[in-house]
Amino acid sequence: MSQTESKQSEIPFEIPDCAWQWPIGQPWETPYIVRYASNLDDGPNHGAPLGGFGAGCIGRSPSGSFNLWHLDGGEHIFDSFPGCQFSVFEQSAAAEPIAYAMAADKPEKALLSWQWYPASDEAKPTGNYHALYPRSWYVYENVFKAQLTCEQFSPIWADNYEESSFPVASFIWTAHNPTDQPITLSIMLSWQNMVGWFTNSNKSPEIQQREDGSPFYDYVPRLKKSAGTYNKLTCEEGKAVGFVMDGEWGGEPEEGDGQFAIATHHPQAESFYHTRWNPDGDGRELWESFAQTGQLENVEDTNVSAGEQIGGAIALKFTLAPGETQQIPFALSWDLPVTEFAAGKSAYRRYTDSFGRTGQNAWAIATRALENYAQWQTKIQNWQQPILDRTDLPNWFKMALFNELYDLASGGTLWSAATADDPVGQFGVLECIDYRWYESLDVRLYGGFATLLLWPELEKSVIRAFARAIPTANPKPRIIGYYYTVGEQDHMAPRKLKGATPHDLGAPNEDPWVATNYTSYQDCNQWKDLSSDFVLQVYRVFQSTGSDDIDFLAECWPAVVETLAYTKQFDTDGDGLIENSGAPDQTFDDWRLQGISAYCGGLWIAALSGAIAMGEILQKHQKAPGNIVILLSQYKRWWQHGRAAYQKQLWNGSYYRLDTGSGSDVVMADQLCGQFCTSTMGLPDVVDVEFIAPALDAIYDACFVKFNEYTAQLGPQNQKFEGAQTGYFSAADLGMKIGCANGVRPDGSPQNPDDTHQLEVWTGINFGLAAFFAQEGKQAEAMEITEAVVRQIYQYGLQFRTPEAITAVGTFRACHYLRPMAIWALYHTLTER
């Protein structure tokens, strides 16, 4: 997956050969660009995030810069603060000393006295970045005489509900001397005091609408507002040395209050420090000494900032004998215990259950990392290794499987402290950064496989939150954005009706888990898939965790009954199947479905199967309400009639029609999503098994083979698929397949060249569809589809910001998306077969 191979044989430890690779500092020649101007596009320089789930995270790019700051829950900052940096000094026999800041993207204004690491190119490769989340590595080549690598990670592994929440990153430098002469090295970690930065200075932002109809609000962080900050040297003899970055806040911490800390220790190294330097200046107060001697001037200055920027730095200097190898650990931590939503609404983060809520525990977190990093490494390896050892899985799949978990940290994630009602806290991941609301239920039907399989207690916490929300109501009217885009600016609807399953669990600027249904692009009270999605996810987590948590079923059952009754009102002709309204009223929310649809109808039938199974289990365990017999009889009747109507009205001899009302001959890629769900959960089939294979064959032929053939006939400037700008490349020009389109005619052509969602390749839908193909014995097709999508993400600059959608002309939409974690559905299917 990389353009150059690293010198693995020279590294004194092993990096998994399936890890994603990119040359350090090398630009992307043909990256995807954003489809719509209002969508986020930070460019392709993204690496694996550091930091625990819900603790806030920091991203470090393949070029070496720290450039992504998701430290305020649900908010996004992409910016480089070059004073936050590793630097390396080297002195060898009969040679002048050299020193580099270990990032290839040199800043334009600050730290001009520093020497920056040279970017890799074909003439002189300088190393590679590798990533297999939660671990990543920098392997440096052809610059220093010593062989240097830096491994970085946070303590994240499956079924871990404590350390996976920690706000900490470990950096393990491995230095090896391959020469016959001693080499002296010094490694410095400098950091800017950021206390107070990560909170919205606009505490009650107005909700606005983009030109695409989606809601947004202004986020105005307090970046560079540093008055009152200070740094203090901290040392524990024989254990750690470093510094704590603090501020003059007092009392109970508010959002933004807290500390950062850096700690390191090596018994054979000499430590040096500087606790107050200017990261916005030319950097001479650090660099002149460090670049000449590998030392700092041991300045200990705790003076409080009057508004100027201040940073700290710590360096370890040591000498390697010929052939010697040493490991030097560093830890970076932050203790920002409060995440605030609307003014007056806040939560303590999950990690505070381990370290307390004072906001003064950054040093304790950092030293925990120094004491335990080797144990954490082992636990991560023990979790990943059985999958890495599988010879039946290709390397590109193993790579994407782990790397797509990045979103659990960088997806604006919330994870609150535990309570009696929520013993592991409440959890939530944004749909994406563009669509900032939590745990969109239709999206997590696919993306939820990651938490389902790896952190099932988090999965249960999300489903409980939806169960609690279903009986609630919020009648406040609001503009529906979809109609706003077509000129109907006064199209209003209530925010949340009682009994309706909400689309999402709210947004970071309101009161998530309480104020649900934040999105206003469509009237989600009218959506035809949400109640089915909820019922299926209740049963899915019950069934996949041993089918023994009867209390969980009993807790969710009243919401199941209420939302099924609510949604049955959309069965307008009494045939047991709900009808779509002709508005975009399901997850493909730019796609008008009319009458009975294959997608929503199949999910409804599947949900009824799930409800019947749950009711019978509760009956057996004497946990069912008194009306259970009537309810089950009703659900069975709806299921029987609906299933018959589905087959009769939608099967056309080759595939299931899009719907009964539009007259469309489009082959919908996800037409049998309901059948996939029932097959996964061991529930009765939505359709008879003899109809599954021909439908999948039709999908593969039209949406994958012929769609990609059709796009290959289009010239590079062809705009048929694109209402906005064209990307830097077209898939057709490069002779590659990009995945399955959501819906095209049987010959692969569009029903309407101006369609949006139909002609996009949705990454998560493709992974879910591939899981269905594999489930039905079509593993070759499953892997072909998946590989096409994976290569688009990881070869064209979409890594660690995987979007919802890509197009045949090199554009994307909605990055940092939740749904692509559906790749774990494919893994689950391949494992269970």
mmCIF file of N, CA and C in Angstrom, residues 71-72 194-199 203 222 249 253-260 335-340 349:
data_model
loop_
_atom_site.group_PDB
_atom_site.id
_atom_site.type_symbol
_atom_site.label_atom_id
_atom_site.label_comp_id
_atom_site.label_asym_id
_atom_site.label_seq_id
_atom_site.Cartn_x
_atom_site.Cartn_y
_atom_site.Cartn_z
ATOM 1 N N LEU A 71 -9.798 17.835 21.239
ATOM 2 C CA LEU A 71 -9.711 17.832 22.699
ATOM 3 C C LEU A 71 -10.935 18.424 23.366
ATOM 4 N N ASP A 72 -11.776 19.066 22.602
ATOM 5 C CA ASP A 72 -13.068 19.554 23.089
ATOM 6 C C ASP A 72 -14.117 18.637 22.482
ATOM 7 N N MET A 194 -1.290 24.652 26.375
ATOM 8 C CA MET A 194 -2.579 24.830 25.724
ATOM 9 C C MET A 194 -3.736 24.888 26.707
ATOM 10 N N VAL A 195 -3.445 25.003 27.953
ATOM 11 C CA VAL A 195 -4.509 25.013 28.969
ATOM 12 C C VAL A 195 -5.462 26.175 28.682
ATOM 13 N N GLY A 196 -6.743 25.881 28.676
ATOM 14 C CA GLY A 196 -7.769 26.888 28.441
ATOM 15 C C GLY A 196 -8.167 27.070 26.993
ATOM 16 N N TRP A 197 -7.467 26.424 26.070
ATOM 17 C CA TRP A 197 -7.735 26.642 24.651
ATOM 18 C C TRP A 197 -9.009 25.949 24.171
ATOM 19 N N PHE A 198 -9.272 24.749 24.680
ATOM 20 C CA PHE A 198 -10.227 23.862 24.019
ATOM 21 C C PHE A 198 -11.606 23.938 24.662
ATOM 22 N N THR A 199 -12.250 25.055 24.396
ATOM 23 C CA THR A 199 -13.638 25.281 24.794
ATOM 24 C C THR A 199 -14.200 26.338 23.860
ATOM 25 N N LYS A 203 -20.742 30.480 23.920
ATOM 26 C CA LYS A 203 -21.389 29.443 24.719
ATOM 27 C C LYS A 203 -22.788 29.066 24.245
ATOM 28 N N ARG A 222 -10.806 28.963 22.070
ATOM 29 C CA ARG A 222 -9.963 29.987 22.680
ATOM 30 C C ARG A 222 -8.486 29.732 22.360
ATOM 31 N N TRP A 249 -6.486 28.725 36.811
ATOM 32 C CA TRP A 249 -7.878 28.434 37.095
ATOM 33 C C TRP A 249 -7.956 27.845 38.513
ATOM 34 N N PRO A 253 -13.091 22.402 38.113
ATOM 35 C CA PRO A 253 -12.727 22.738 36.735
ATOM 36 C C PRO A 253 -13.955 22.880 35.839
ATOM 37 N N GLU A 254 -13.852 23.808 34.909
ATOM 38 C CA GLU A 254 -14.819 23.950 33.831
ATOM 39 C C GLU A 254 -14.172 23.444 32.552
ATOM 40 N N GLU A 255 -14.949 23.416 31.470
ATOM 41 C CA GLU A 255 -14.377 22.952 30.213
ATOM 42 C C GLU A 255 -13.182 23.824 29.829
ATOM 43 N N GLY A 256 -12.112 23.186 29.414
ATOM 44 C CA GLY A 256 -10.880 23.877 29.064
ATOM 45 C C GLY A 256 -9.881 23.931 30.199
ATOM 46 N N ASP A 257 -10.373 23.859 31.439
ATOM 47 C CA ASP A 257 -9.485 23.857 32.600
ATOM 48 C C ASP A 257 -8.820 22.496 32.755
ATOM 49 N N GLY A 258 -7.589 22.517 33.249
ATOM 50 C CA GLY A 258 -6.894 21.268 33.489
ATOM 51 C C GLY A 258 -5.406 21.421 33.285
ATOM 52 N N GLN A 259 -4.773 20.345 32.894
ATOM 53 C CA GLN A 259 -3.324 20.309 32.748
ATOM 54 C C GLN A 259 -2.912 19.454 31.553
ATOM 55 N N PHE A 260 -1.699 19.721 31.053
ATOM 56 C CA PHE A 260 -0.971 18.824 30.161
ATOM 57 C C PHE A 260 0.315 18.441 30.884
ATOM 58 N N ASP A 335 -5.209 16.311 31.209
ATOM 59 C CA ASP A 335 -6.308 16.093 32.157
ATOM 60 C C ASP A 335 -7.273 17.261 32.002
ATOM 61 N N LEU A 336 -8.247 17.073 31.144
ATOM 62 C CA LEU A 336 -9.301 18.061 30.880
ATOM 63 C C LEU A 336 -10.619 17.367 31.224
ATOM 64 N N PRO A 337 -10.985 17.323 32.495
ATOM 65 C CA PRO A 337 -12.002 16.380 32.970
ATOM 66 C C PRO A 337 -13.428 16.689 32.548
ATOM 67 N N VAL A 338 -13.700 17.934 32.143
ATOM 68 C CA VAL A 338 -15.077 18.345 31.858
ATOM 69 C C VAL A 338 -15.251 18.561 30.360
ATOM 70 N N THR A 339 -16.314 18.016 29.813
ATOM 71 C CA THR A 339 -16.727 18.373 28.467
ATOM 72 C C THR A 339 -18.090 19.038 28.559
ATOM 73 N N GLU A 340 -18.181 20.241 28.005
ATOM 74 C CA GLU A 340 -19.391 21.043 28.114
ATOM 75 C C GLU A 340 -20.147 21.011 26.799
ATOM 76 N N ARG A 349 -15.616 13.192 32.060
ATOM 77 C CA ARG A 349 -15.174 12.160 31.133
ATOM 78 C C ARG A 349 -14.909 10.842 31.853
#
